[in-house]
Amino acid sequence: MRARPGSARLPDPQVPVTALRGAGPALTARLERLGIRTVQDLLFHLPLRYQDRTRVRPIGALRPRTEVLVCGVVEHVETVQRRRRTLLVTLGDGTGRLVLRFFHFHTGFAQRFRRGLRLQAFGEVREGPVGPEMVHPELVFGAGSGTPDHARLTPVYPTTEGLSQRSLQRLTSEALAGLRDGRWALRDWLPEDLLPDTLHLKLAQALEILHAPRPEDDVAALVAGTHPARRRLAFEELLAHQLALVRLRRLARSHPAPVLEAGSRDLVTRFLARLPFSPTAAQRRVTGEILQDLARPVPMLRLVQGDVGSGKTVVAAVACLRAVESGFQAAVMAPTELLAEQHFAAFEQWMAPLGLHVVRVSGRQAAAQRRRVLEALATAEADVAVGTHALFQDQVRFARLGLVVIDEQHRFGVHQRLSLHRKGATGGSVPHQLVMTATPIPRTLAMTAYGDLDYSVIDELPPGRSPVQTVVLPDTRRAEVLDRVSRACAAGRQAYWVCTLVEESEALQCQAAEETARRLRESLPQLSVGLVHGRMSPADKDRTMEAFKAGGLQLLVATTVIEVGVDVPNASLMVIENAERLGLAQLHQLRGRVGRGSERSACVLMYHPPLSELARRRLQAMRETTDGFEIARIDLELRGPGEVLGVRQTGLLNLRVADLLRDRDLLPQVARAARLLAGRHPGPAEALVERWVGAGLRFAQV
Ligand code: ADP
Ligand code: MG
């Protein structure tokens, strides 16, 4: 439906693309594949690059690999029969000659080129056998004076099969014309004073520059995404996402939470007194922040970030104990069964002596046992539950859930967090939430990705850790590595041997790990070698891990199941086979398993040559630093924030225009603008969320 110019304008163009001339069902279906349903979607679908048809270039000055418009006179025409029939047309303009090369052509087409004919050609210049050439250029026959018929640069869009650049260009240009003549409007919801100084552009003006730049505009900046027009849009998009997170937070806080305070059982105090070490200053600070939150009648939503080995588990335990001494239950959710097992073991060891009942909820439990556990939770006979997401299945009911702890947040999305929140709701109140992650994220990024959470950092490792020395070796030097393992074990130390396998199937991975263990037993007959992998029964796994912990095994061969959680201070050497197959975060997590004792530790990253460029840079980063924050920074650079934060599939932070890495300098101003806008201009704030996040957010609330 189209409003006539001058009549009441439609609000923000949620106008369907079918309002554009020529957008029939076939075209609409293809646009849909690019996520374009409305005129607004089309306007936010930005060009990848531009072509310059605004200027005619002298042939004598052409450079290879540039796309240019030339104008000249046909000097020579010939058809040659090589591997395939080829038409060669020589064009001259007084400054030089250019060959136009055609492979697919009708005789009629060839006959149109006559000596003396004037024409314009647009295409990419390449080096031919006798000088510059263009293959299959676009042509305008008889273009007399050589005046180009384009005043603006031509946009080149990301597209999909069956959708030509021409169609996209034509549709976009009509969408822009509609903005100009008032068929639809894109309101500037953002008050000017909230925009950074360099970005004072109207939205329509920015779109005009992005889709149809003038030749004098800074094209390099447009393509690089650093042009103010692009950043004006990026700012608004980031702001909209930030506002959406603020809204989520408000939603999450619209219910009261139980006030959790010190109780007569003195659990927290007694626990800390019994610990064999004293908490680091960072642990104490973060624990303090958490206990303060828990004492308030609004749900805590706090993210605790701390590098591998920084001691997050103790902090989580304190929070759970506070819930229990206040008469509530706590639930601890881990991303894998193995990690849940380990948390359970630690919690039971810490809490059973204090008289607490800790239960494990697992997808793998026998029915009878599971029934007992569920019963204990439903009657408040159990105080703390540890498990994977199995914890939050429908059958699991908590009598008085006061706190939910989620470990390794980055593996869970925003949706899960929300569903969890509702899960715990009892009698009009919702549990507090503590989220822990070992993926060190720069603060500004964390605020953007988890803007609905408060944020604490454990920025200190327990004392007595020595940095892990890391070496990178090709697997052709395996003998040296074996020797190193042998010497470490002879000196009374222990070692891990991690198999990383490409096989998708867990069964094949485990088979390969068994094979590796067999070969290592053969090469190192003097050592006692153990094996853990994902296919073993939990009991067998436990037995092996226990034996390794007790020192009965010297070398532990493992698949990446040991990634998180195991803790054996005497293990001072880790060999990672085919390290090139792992991501930086995973390598960092694995390496965190050594260097836990006072002994000097080492990590050998063994790779199978040749290395890809990306893998080479990852391994180099691992060798150069053990600082989790630095590693995260490099990881961000190599992979991009969507991957690193694990938010790509969550609907939130599904950015169209902005790039978290490129535009990260805008984030502080975005945060400020979000606060001001949400406070002073709730209407425009809503409109911006609707414009940029719209469907994604509604989905997140389902
Ligand atoms: P992560 O943050 O990776 O989850 P953990 O909580 O597993 O780290 O802690 C790693 C190891 O450090 C554990 O063995 C834990 O008992 C120990 N630890 C934690 N805090 C301290 C501390 N303040 N002093 C000494 N050791 C500590
Ligand atoms: Mg941990």
XYZ file of C-alpha atoms and ligand atoms in Angstrom:
730
model
C 0.000 0.000 0.000
C 1.411 3.341 -0.926
C 0.522 6.726 0.467
C 0.436 9.567 -2.032
C 3.047 12.298 -1.614
C 1.775 14.920 0.728
C -0.699 12.621 2.414
C -0.103 11.391 5.966
C 3.212 9.589 5.941
C 3.475 6.096 7.157
C 5.398 5.832 10.386
C 8.809 4.196 10.389
C 8.867 2.204 7.207
C 7.650 -1.162 8.256
C 6.294 -0.758 4.751
C 6.689 -4.097 2.981
C 9.050 -4.188 0.013
C 6.075 -5.013 -2.169
C 5.335 -1.278 -2.045
C 8.273 -0.829 -4.403
C 7.761 -0.950 -8.147
C 8.577 -4.324 -9.644
C 8.844 -6.182 -6.333
C 6.720 -9.187 -7.268
C 6.539 -12.559 -5.524
C 9.756 -13.998 -7.035
C 11.828 -10.972 -6.156
C 10.268 -10.715 -2.706
C 11.171 -14.328 -1.974
C 14.794 -13.663 -2.898
C 14.920 -10.510 -0.808
C 13.538 -12.524 2.070
C 16.575 -14.791 1.812
C 18.691 -11.737 2.637
C 16.441 -10.966 5.586
C 14.834 -8.067 3.721
C 11.083 -7.782 4.234
C 10.487 -4.083 4.617
C 11.642 -0.920 2.925
C 13.591 -0.226 6.085
C 15.384 -3.600 5.879
C 16.347 -2.706 2.344
C 17.722 0.668 3.404
C 19.791 -0.977 6.138
C 21.208 -3.489 3.673
C 24.422 -1.610 2.979
C 26.765 -1.866 -0.002
C 29.977 -3.877 0.238
C 31.764 -1.565 -2.145
C 31.199 0.912 -4.974
C 31.878 1.273 -8.669
C 32.791 4.573 -10.233
C 30.907 5.256 -13.441
C 31.011 8.993 -12.878
C 34.300 9.650 -14.627
C 35.782 8.584 -17.954
C 39.413 7.517 -17.524
C 42.111 7.988 -20.174
C 43.106 4.571 -21.481
C 46.787 5.482 -21.313
C 46.585 5.777 -17.510
C 44.723 2.550 -16.676
C 45.978 0.377 -13.849
C 45.270 -3.353 -13.629
C 42.646 -4.583 -11.128
C 40.697 -1.330 -11.110
C 37.102 -0.991 -12.274
C 36.788 1.967 -14.592
C 34.735 3.630 -17.278
C 36.474 4.378 -20.560
C 35.285 5.940 -23.792
C 36.846 5.492 -27.202
C 36.594 4.629 -30.874
C 36.695 1.096 -32.262
C 39.979 0.720 -34.157
C 40.060 -2.976 -34.885
C 37.713 -5.990 -34.684
C 38.637 -9.643 -35.065
C 37.297 -13.057 -34.178
C 39.928 -15.632 -33.320
C 39.496 -19.363 -32.802
C 41.564 -20.522 -29.851
C 40.284 -23.066 -27.355
C 37.043 -21.223 -27.829
C 35.872 -18.588 -30.227
C 36.949 -15.157 -29.014
C 35.950 -11.697 -30.133
C 38.629 -9.043 -29.732
C 37.731 -5.369 -30.110
C 40.450 -2.726 -29.901
C 39.356 0.599 -28.494
C 41.473 3.755 -28.737
C 41.012 7.182 -27.173
C 44.153 9.009 -28.272
C 45.961 8.228 -25.000
C 46.227 4.485 -25.523
C 44.562 1.262 -26.647
C 42.419 -1.231 -24.772
C 41.310 -4.701 -25.889
C 37.741 -5.760 -25.123
C 37.543 -9.549 -24.973
C 34.329 -11.544 -25.403
C 33.914 -15.314 -25.199
C 30.184 -15.740 -25.444
C 28.595 -13.797 -28.250
C 26.251 -14.056 -31.187
C 27.341 -13.164 -34.662
C 24.883 -10.273 -34.539
C 26.645 -8.908 -31.476
C 30.055 -9.080 -33.166
C 28.681 -7.247 -36.198
C 27.709 -4.217 -34.103
C 31.385 -3.323 -33.687
C 32.508 -1.370 -36.726
C 35.643 0.637 -37.065
C 35.057 4.249 -36.117
C 32.164 3.426 -33.727
C 32.224 5.373 -30.442
C 31.414 3.512 -27.286
C 31.722 3.451 -23.522
C 32.932 0.398 -21.648
C 32.875 -0.275 -17.926
C 34.796 -3.154 -16.411
C 37.819 -4.395 -14.573
C 41.149 -3.733 -16.198
C 43.568 -6.631 -16.453
C 46.936 -7.206 -18.014
C 46.456 -8.913 -21.395
C 49.059 -10.370 -23.783
C 49.494 -7.058 -25.625
C 48.362 -4.484 -23.104
C 45.333 -3.659 -20.948
C 42.123 -5.622 -21.466
C 38.573 -5.858 -20.211
C 36.679 -9.140 -20.308
C 32.971 -8.794 -21.018
C 32.674 -5.126 -20.061
C 29.316 -3.377 -19.805
C 28.844 -1.336 -22.967
C 27.034 1.782 -24.081
C 27.083 1.998 -27.860
C 27.370 5.333 -29.599
C 27.968 7.256 -26.379
C 28.901 10.405 -28.215
C 30.659 12.973 -26.102
C 31.869 10.551 -23.478
C 29.871 12.269 -20.713
C 28.986 9.629 -18.145
C 25.306 9.273 -17.296
C 26.036 8.618 -13.605
C 26.498 11.419 -11.081
C 26.840 9.076 -8.099
C 28.940 6.022 -7.403
C 27.224 2.714 -8.065
C 26.670 0.527 -4.975
C 27.527 -3.176 -5.016
C 25.476 -5.126 -2.462
C 25.793 -8.487 -0.784
C 23.270 -10.553 -2.680
C 21.925 -14.019 -3.190
C 21.396 -16.291 -6.153
C 18.889 -14.988 -8.644
C 18.964 -11.452 -7.314
C 20.952 -9.142 -9.575
C 22.864 -6.058 -8.527
C 20.655 -4.158 -10.960
C 17.494 -5.194 -9.099
C 18.938 -4.310 -5.722
C 20.230 -1.000 -7.018
C 16.903 -0.127 -8.583
C 14.874 -1.071 -5.484
C 17.185 0.776 -3.127
C 17.194 3.830 -5.273
C 13.386 3.858 -5.210
C 13.424 3.361 -1.444
C 15.671 6.417 -1.142
C 13.437 8.402 -3.505
C 10.477 7.477 -1.286
C 12.320 8.917 1.692
C 12.944 12.131 -0.210
C 9.405 12.602 -1.507
C 7.778 11.546 1.735
C 6.160 8.280 0.708
C 7.645 6.899 3.889
C 9.797 8.268 6.655
C 12.671 7.161 8.822
C 12.320 9.319 11.896
C 15.375 10.593 13.657
C 14.448 9.267 17.064
C 17.840 10.150 18.427
C 18.062 13.654 19.871
C 21.069 15.347 18.239
C 22.788 16.012 21.540
C 23.049 12.287 22.244
C 25.028 11.684 19.063
C 28.810 11.915 19.222
C 30.035 15.242 17.809
C 31.419 13.813 14.597
C 28.221 11.950 13.791
C 25.681 14.742 13.538
C 23.914 13.513 10.452
C 20.264 12.891 9.791
C 19.500 9.246 9.254
C 18.190 9.864 5.740
C 21.291 11.857 4.912
C 23.551 9.051 6.141
C 21.649 6.502 4.045
C 21.898 8.740 0.996
C 25.695 8.820 1.377
C 25.966 5.088 2.022
C 23.846 3.968 -0.923
C 24.722 6.692 -3.419
C 27.947 8.465 -2.545
C 29.196 11.343 -4.628
C 32.572 10.835 -6.279
C 34.206 13.248 -3.845
C 33.046 11.285 -0.779
C 35.654 9.229 1.058
C 35.009 5.877 -0.573
C 37.836 4.116 1.226
C 36.268 5.076 4.563
C 32.842 3.995 3.353
C 34.166 0.578 2.384
C 36.190 0.225 5.577
C 33.122 1.105 7.649
C 34.786 4.075 9.285
C 32.874 6.825 7.462
C 30.698 9.008 9.734
C 27.607 7.983 7.760
C 28.221 4.354 8.610
C 29.128 5.087 12.192
C 25.988 7.182 12.590
C 23.966 4.055 11.814
C 26.224 1.794 13.875
C 25.831 4.081 16.860
C 22.081 3.951 16.610
C 22.061 0.186 16.207
C 24.344 -0.412 19.188
C 22.230 1.984 21.191
C 19.073 0.081 20.300
C 20.648 -3.191 21.457
C 21.775 -1.587 24.661
C 18.252 -0.297 25.262
C 16.887 -3.767 24.626
C 19.189 -5.192 27.276
C 18.123 -2.495 29.700
C 14.564 -3.592 29.039
C 15.439 -7.239 29.653
C 17.006 -6.243 32.903
C 13.953 -4.333 33.964
C 11.804 -7.303 33.055
C 14.009 -9.626 35.058
C 13.796 -7.275 37.986
C 10.075 -6.741 37.892
C 9.660 -9.440 40.555
C 11.083 -9.376 44.055
C 13.783 -11.784 45.199
C 14.266 -13.245 48.657
C 16.502 -11.297 51.008
C 19.449 -13.572 51.778
C 21.321 -12.633 54.926
C 23.741 -14.154 57.410
C 21.941 -16.809 59.429
C 22.384 -18.430 62.789
C 24.107 -21.436 61.229
C 27.044 -19.200 60.312
C 27.741 -21.292 57.223
C 29.777 -18.717 55.316
C 31.989 -17.924 58.272
C 32.517 -21.576 59.141
C 33.296 -22.443 55.519
C 35.907 -19.706 55.160
C 37.489 -20.677 58.466
C 37.900 -24.270 57.300
C 39.428 -23.452 53.877
C 43.047 -24.577 53.643
C 43.986 -21.234 52.063
C 42.921 -17.662 52.508
C 40.937 -16.088 49.682
C 42.720 -13.609 47.465
C 41.866 -9.923 47.731
C 39.983 -10.201 44.439
C 37.943 -13.151 45.695
C 37.092 -11.228 48.852
C 36.057 -8.135 46.941
C 33.832 -10.058 44.520
C 32.320 -12.142 47.312
C 31.501 -8.906 49.119
C 29.736 -7.530 46.039
C 27.699 -10.692 45.729
C 26.685 -10.856 49.394
C 25.548 -7.250 49.191
C 23.374 -8.024 46.186
C 21.877 -11.069 47.873
C 20.781 -9.025 50.864
C 18.527 -6.868 48.713
C 14.951 -7.734 47.753
C 15.666 -7.355 44.017
C 17.084 -10.250 42.028
C 20.840 -10.136 41.655
C 21.980 -10.364 38.043
C 25.725 -10.484 38.290
C 28.416 -11.693 35.936
C 31.652 -12.787 37.562
C 34.537 -12.999 35.217
C 37.788 -14.604 36.215
C 40.573 -16.288 34.343
C 41.011 -20.043 34.472
C 42.206 -20.978 37.941
C 41.300 -17.647 39.527
C 39.127 -19.482 42.041
C 35.555 -18.824 40.973
C 34.264 -22.021 42.576
C 34.959 -20.811 46.091
C 33.103 -17.597 45.370
C 30.119 -19.547 44.057
C 30.192 -21.770 47.140
C 30.028 -18.762 49.447
C 26.981 -17.446 47.587
C 25.262 -20.848 47.885
C 26.030 -21.059 51.597
C 24.525 -17.638 52.139
C 21.323 -18.803 50.443
C 21.191 -21.942 52.595
C 21.844 -20.173 55.877
C 18.944 -17.905 54.983
C 16.685 -20.920 54.623
C 16.767 -21.191 50.820
C 18.119 -23.624 48.263
C 20.776 -22.988 45.625
C 21.268 -24.541 42.198
C 24.565 -24.675 40.329
C 24.439 -25.257 36.603
C 27.495 -26.365 34.615
C 27.796 -26.746 30.842
C 29.009 -30.360 30.810
C 28.389 -33.504 32.836
C 32.059 -33.764 33.700
C 32.225 -30.259 35.047
C 29.004 -30.806 36.980
C 30.546 -33.937 38.473
C 33.578 -31.980 39.563
C 31.573 -29.149 41.055
C 29.467 -31.682 42.865
C 32.555 -33.358 44.320
C 34.015 -30.037 45.461
C 30.737 -28.816 46.939
C 30.096 -32.042 48.764
C 33.569 -32.053 50.211
C 33.139 -28.465 51.410
C 29.524 -28.572 52.490
C 28.849 -32.018 53.919
C 31.021 -31.268 56.989
C 28.828 -28.201 57.558
C 25.760 -30.417 57.648
C 24.428 -29.570 54.171
C 22.756 -31.962 51.778
C 24.169 -31.539 48.263
C 22.549 -33.459 45.394
C 23.550 -34.087 41.833
C 20.952 -33.882 39.069
C 22.064 -35.679 35.949
C 20.516 -36.796 32.715
C 22.343 -40.084 33.195
C 20.935 -41.032 36.587
C 19.037 -44.246 37.157
C 15.309 -43.632 37.538
C 15.123 -44.586 41.212
C 18.002 -42.388 42.211
C 16.665 -39.518 40.191
C 13.291 -39.840 41.908
C 14.980 -39.610 45.302
C 16.906 -36.509 44.244
C 13.816 -34.786 42.845
C 11.908 -35.592 45.990
C 14.680 -34.131 48.150
C 14.606 -30.901 46.147
C 10.827 -30.631 46.196
C 10.686 -31.071 49.975
C 13.625 -28.760 50.718
C 15.431 -31.693 52.262
C 18.273 -31.027 49.796
C 20.044 -27.676 50.132
C 22.158 -27.445 47.019
C 21.672 -29.039 43.596
C 24.482 -29.357 41.070
C 23.891 -30.390 37.467
C 23.793 -29.494 33.817
C 20.745 -27.950 32.134
C 18.998 -31.165 33.285
C 18.455 -29.106 36.435
C 15.892 -27.015 34.679
C 13.712 -29.623 33.114
C 10.056 -29.523 34.007
C 10.118 -32.385 36.474
C 12.685 -30.644 38.641
C 10.877 -28.618 41.320
C 12.555 -26.636 44.029
C 10.795 -25.977 47.304
C 12.593 -22.697 48.029
C 15.078 -21.802 45.328
C 16.886 -18.619 46.320
C 19.938 -18.598 44.064
C 20.949 -19.897 40.670
C 24.641 -20.084 39.757
C 25.542 -20.597 36.116
C 29.127 -21.556 35.356
C 30.694 -20.840 31.969
C 27.961 -18.512 30.862
C 29.211 -18.086 27.334
C 27.824 -21.471 26.400
C 24.322 -20.490 27.369
C 22.365 -17.860 25.557
C 20.223 -15.057 26.782
C 17.129 -17.187 26.215
C 18.242 -19.885 28.569
C 18.977 -17.333 31.187
C 15.487 -15.947 30.901
C 13.817 -19.336 30.976
C 15.871 -20.224 33.993
C 14.703 -17.149 35.704
C 11.089 -18.093 35.325
C 11.878 -21.644 36.281
C 12.909 -20.633 39.744
C 9.986 -18.344 40.358
C 8.026 -19.359 43.424
C 5.347 -17.481 45.308
C 5.807 -14.277 43.320
C 9.546 -14.051 43.899
C 12.401 -15.095 41.640
C 15.859 -16.416 42.555
C 19.045 -14.393 42.425
C 21.347 -15.120 39.505
C 25.098 -15.431 39.497
C 26.809 -16.040 36.190
C 30.451 -17.072 36.037
C 32.642 -17.058 32.981
C 36.285 -17.782 32.320
C 36.145 -16.140 28.914
C 37.771 -12.849 29.656
C 35.885 -10.209 27.784
C 36.969 -6.589 27.649
C 34.707 -4.641 29.943
C 33.030 -2.507 27.310
C 32.181 -5.578 25.263
C 30.846 -7.363 28.301
C 28.580 -4.437 29.013
C 27.256 -4.613 25.504
C 26.787 -8.341 25.387
C 25.548 -8.704 28.938
C 24.303 -5.176 29.487
C 21.583 -6.584 31.678
C 24.108 -7.899 34.195
C 26.257 -6.274 36.837
C 29.849 -7.117 36.444
C 32.639 -8.259 38.793
C 36.141 -9.338 37.914
C 38.445 -11.673 39.832
C 41.588 -10.094 38.448
C 44.130 -11.953 40.528
C 45.337 -15.537 40.636
C 45.953 -17.340 43.934
C 49.549 -16.928 45.081
C 52.272 -19.424 44.282
C 51.374 -20.006 40.651
C 54.270 -19.802 38.260
C 53.609 -18.858 34.663
C 53.443 -21.753 32.249
C 56.214 -21.883 29.680
C 54.727 -22.678 26.281
C 56.529 -24.212 23.324
C 55.192 -24.838 19.856
C 56.582 -27.819 17.945
C 55.740 -29.720 14.764
C 54.810 -33.365 15.359
C 57.925 -34.380 13.432
C 59.704 -33.668 16.719
C 57.561 -36.079 18.684
C 60.623 -37.947 19.998
C 61.795 -34.818 21.828
C 58.358 -34.411 23.345
C 58.329 -38.017 24.560
C 61.728 -37.463 26.093
C 60.440 -34.408 27.902
C 57.474 -36.343 29.306
C 59.779 -39.107 30.402
C 62.123 -36.705 32.221
C 59.304 -34.824 33.946
C 57.833 -38.061 35.271
C 61.241 -39.354 36.348
C 61.559 -36.175 38.424
C 58.354 -37.054 40.247
C 56.029 -34.815 38.260
C 52.937 -35.807 36.290
C 51.801 -34.957 32.793
C 48.700 -34.672 30.618
C 48.589 -35.789 27.017
C 45.596 -34.239 25.291
C 44.295 -35.749 22.059
C 42.354 -33.367 19.890
C 40.669 -35.144 17.089
C 38.841 -34.011 14.049
C 36.365 -36.877 13.984
C 32.874 -35.639 14.559
C 31.837 -38.866 16.178
C 32.572 -39.261 19.840
C 33.080 -42.985 19.342
C 35.879 -42.386 16.830
C 37.484 -39.800 19.070
C 37.558 -42.228 21.945
C 38.947 -44.950 19.736
C 41.731 -42.648 18.618
C 42.488 -41.680 22.219
C 42.737 -45.367 23.108
C 45.146 -45.828 20.226
C 47.264 -42.893 21.429
C 47.377 -44.322 24.945
C 48.450 -47.697 23.564
C 51.283 -46.133 21.576
C 52.431 -44.036 24.522
C 52.517 -47.114 26.762
C 54.696 -48.732 24.117
C 57.077 -45.774 23.767
C 57.246 -45.055 27.485
C 57.066 -48.499 29.111
C 58.515 -47.232 32.391
C 55.481 -44.961 33.000
C 52.035 -45.783 34.322
C 49.655 -44.351 31.746
C 45.937 -43.722 32.302
C 43.189 -42.794 29.894
C 39.969 -40.767 30.215
C 37.505 -40.082 27.473
C 33.864 -39.217 27.036
C 32.676 -42.760 26.425
C 33.841 -44.170 29.729
C 31.352 -44.690 32.524
C 31.454 -41.906 35.112
C 32.675 -44.445 37.632
C 35.628 -45.481 35.451
C 36.414 -41.868 34.720
C 36.328 -41.051 38.411
C 38.593 -43.961 39.241
C 41.161 -42.870 36.678
C 41.015 -39.232 37.727
C 41.327 -40.238 41.370
C 44.355 -42.409 40.579
C 45.958 -39.531 38.702
C 45.203 -37.120 41.513
C 46.670 -39.542 44.065
C 49.830 -39.893 41.986
C 49.263 -43.532 41.049
C 49.249 -42.596 37.370
C 52.060 -40.521 35.907
C 50.723 -39.725 32.471
C 47.065 -39.072 31.784
C 45.900 -39.374 28.191
C 42.657 -37.501 27.675
C 40.351 -36.154 25.050
C 39.416 -32.521 25.562
C 37.073 -33.631 28.382
C 39.624 -32.325 30.849
C 39.132 -28.872 29.427
C 37.423 -27.536 32.487
C 37.667 -28.285 36.112
C 40.327 -30.880 36.870
C 42.765 -29.842 39.470
C 46.022 -31.737 40.043
C 48.757 -29.393 41.316
C 51.542 -31.948 40.782
C 50.830 -32.092 37.044
C 53.348 -29.687 35.579
C 53.478 -30.691 31.927
C 50.774 -30.712 29.306
C 51.186 -31.913 25.751
C 48.423 -30.963 23.345
C 48.498 -32.967 20.163
C 47.177 -31.295 16.994
C 46.889 -28.064 18.894
C 46.211 -26.299 15.593
C 42.689 -27.710 15.650
C 41.642 -25.882 18.788
C 40.483 -22.329 19.267
C 42.345 -19.878 21.467
C 39.843 -19.934 24.295
C 39.943 -23.723 24.445
C 43.748 -23.836 24.360
C 43.870 -21.291 27.140
C 41.413 -23.300 29.241
C 43.397 -26.475 28.725
C 46.689 -24.870 29.580
C 45.108 -23.567 32.767
C 45.192 -27.172 34.049
C 48.945 -26.932 34.607
C 50.800 -24.305 36.592
C 48.581 -24.898 39.607
C 51.370 -26.033 41.887
C 54.554 -24.289 42.875
C 56.606 -26.267 40.331
C 57.602 -24.636 37.058
C 55.176 -25.875 34.419
C 55.256 -26.243 30.684
C 52.806 -26.723 27.873
C 53.844 -28.242 24.557
C 51.628 -27.350 21.626
C 52.351 -29.972 19.024
C 50.997 -29.339 15.551
C 50.749 -31.223 12.335
C 52.296 -29.167 9.517
C 51.477 -27.283 7.395
C 49.874 -24.625 9.572
C 47.177 -22.331 8.273
C 47.805 -18.639 8.812
C 45.060 -18.444 11.415
C 46.389 -21.455 13.327
C 49.888 -20.026 13.217
C 48.699 -16.786 14.763
C 46.767 -18.643 17.455
C 49.738 -20.765 18.467
C 51.991 -17.735 18.416
C 49.614 -15.900 20.738
C 49.648 -18.874 23.098
C 53.424 -18.863 23.153
C 53.671 -15.157 23.766
C 51.202 -14.661 26.580
C 49.464 -16.435 29.449
C 47.275 -13.446 30.236
C 43.675 -14.416 29.634
C 42.656 -10.853 28.839
C 45.337 -10.501 26.202
C 44.331 -13.851 24.734
C 40.719 -12.763 24.633
C 41.722 -9.584 22.840
C 43.574 -11.556 20.173
C 40.733 -14.048 19.941
C 38.342 -11.192 19.303
C 40.558 -9.931 16.546
C 40.862 -13.329 14.923
C 37.283 -14.508 15.250
C 35.092 -11.495 15.887
C 32.940 -10.825 18.929
C 29.890 -12.791 17.812
C 31.798 -16.052 17.949
C 33.734 -15.237 21.063
C 30.739 -14.202 23.092
C 28.642 -17.035 21.748
C 25.836 -14.623 21.058
C 25.593 -15.060 17.342
C 22.550 -17.300 17.516
C 20.744 -15.587 20.327
C 18.894 -12.995 18.299
C 20.384 -10.315 20.456
C 23.530 -8.759 19.130
C 22.642 -9.870 15.691
C 24.115 -6.725 14.221
C 23.337 -5.532 10.720
C 25.450 -2.430 10.431
C 27.645 -2.151 13.495
C 30.732 -4.221 14.138
C 31.549 -4.650 17.812
C 35.244 -4.699 17.173
C 35.480 -1.885 14.661
C 32.996 0.329 16.468
C 34.030 -0.497 20.003
C 35.240 3.039 20.672
C 31.590 4.104 20.446
C 30.494 1.811 23.266
C 31.050 4.170 26.225
C 28.984 6.865 24.503
C 26.387 4.276 23.571
C 26.049 3.283 27.214
C 25.678 6.911 28.273
C 23.127 7.646 25.564
C 21.161 4.521 26.536
C 20.868 5.693 30.126
C 19.770 9.184 29.134
C 17.358 8.055 26.466
C 15.706 5.378 28.582
C 15.244 7.920 31.365
C 14.140 10.994 29.416
C 12.663 9.754 26.181
C 11.008 6.375 26.728
C 8.956 6.698 23.530
C 11.896 7.135 21.160
C 13.776 4.466 23.106
C 10.975 1.991 22.390
C 10.906 3.050 18.756
C 14.646 2.472 18.380
C 14.428 -0.992 19.921
C 11.576 -1.798 17.600
C 13.490 -0.469 14.599
C 16.738 -2.365 15.152
C 16.040 -5.299 17.441
C 12.310 -5.774 16.867
C 11.541 -9.368 16.154
C 14.703 -10.641 17.814
C 13.713 -9.213 21.161
C 10.134 -10.361 20.993
C 11.541 -13.819 20.349
C 13.785 -13.555 23.382
C 10.784 -12.859 25.568
C 8.790 -15.874 24.476
P 38.266 -21.452 38.222
O 38.138 -19.978 38.429
O 39.007 -21.781 36.981
O 36.931 -22.136 38.318
P 38.814 -22.962 40.562
O 37.715 -22.415 41.366
O 38.646 -24.309 39.996
O 39.174 -21.957 39.392
O 40.145 -22.873 41.429
C 41.345 -23.419 40.975
C 42.156 -23.987 42.111
O 42.643 -22.959 42.958
C 41.358 -24.887 43.014
O 42.188 -25.948 43.388
C 41.058 -24.035 44.208
O 40.884 -24.829 45.357
C 42.304 -23.204 44.290
N 42.119 -21.926 44.949
C 41.046 -21.122 44.831
N 41.222 -19.996 45.554
C 42.452 -20.089 46.107
C 43.213 -19.231 46.966
N 42.755 -18.059 47.385
N 44.447 -19.652 47.340
C 44.913 -20.836 46.924
N 44.249 -21.690 46.135
C 43.028 -21.330 45.726
Mg 35.681 -23.236 37.178
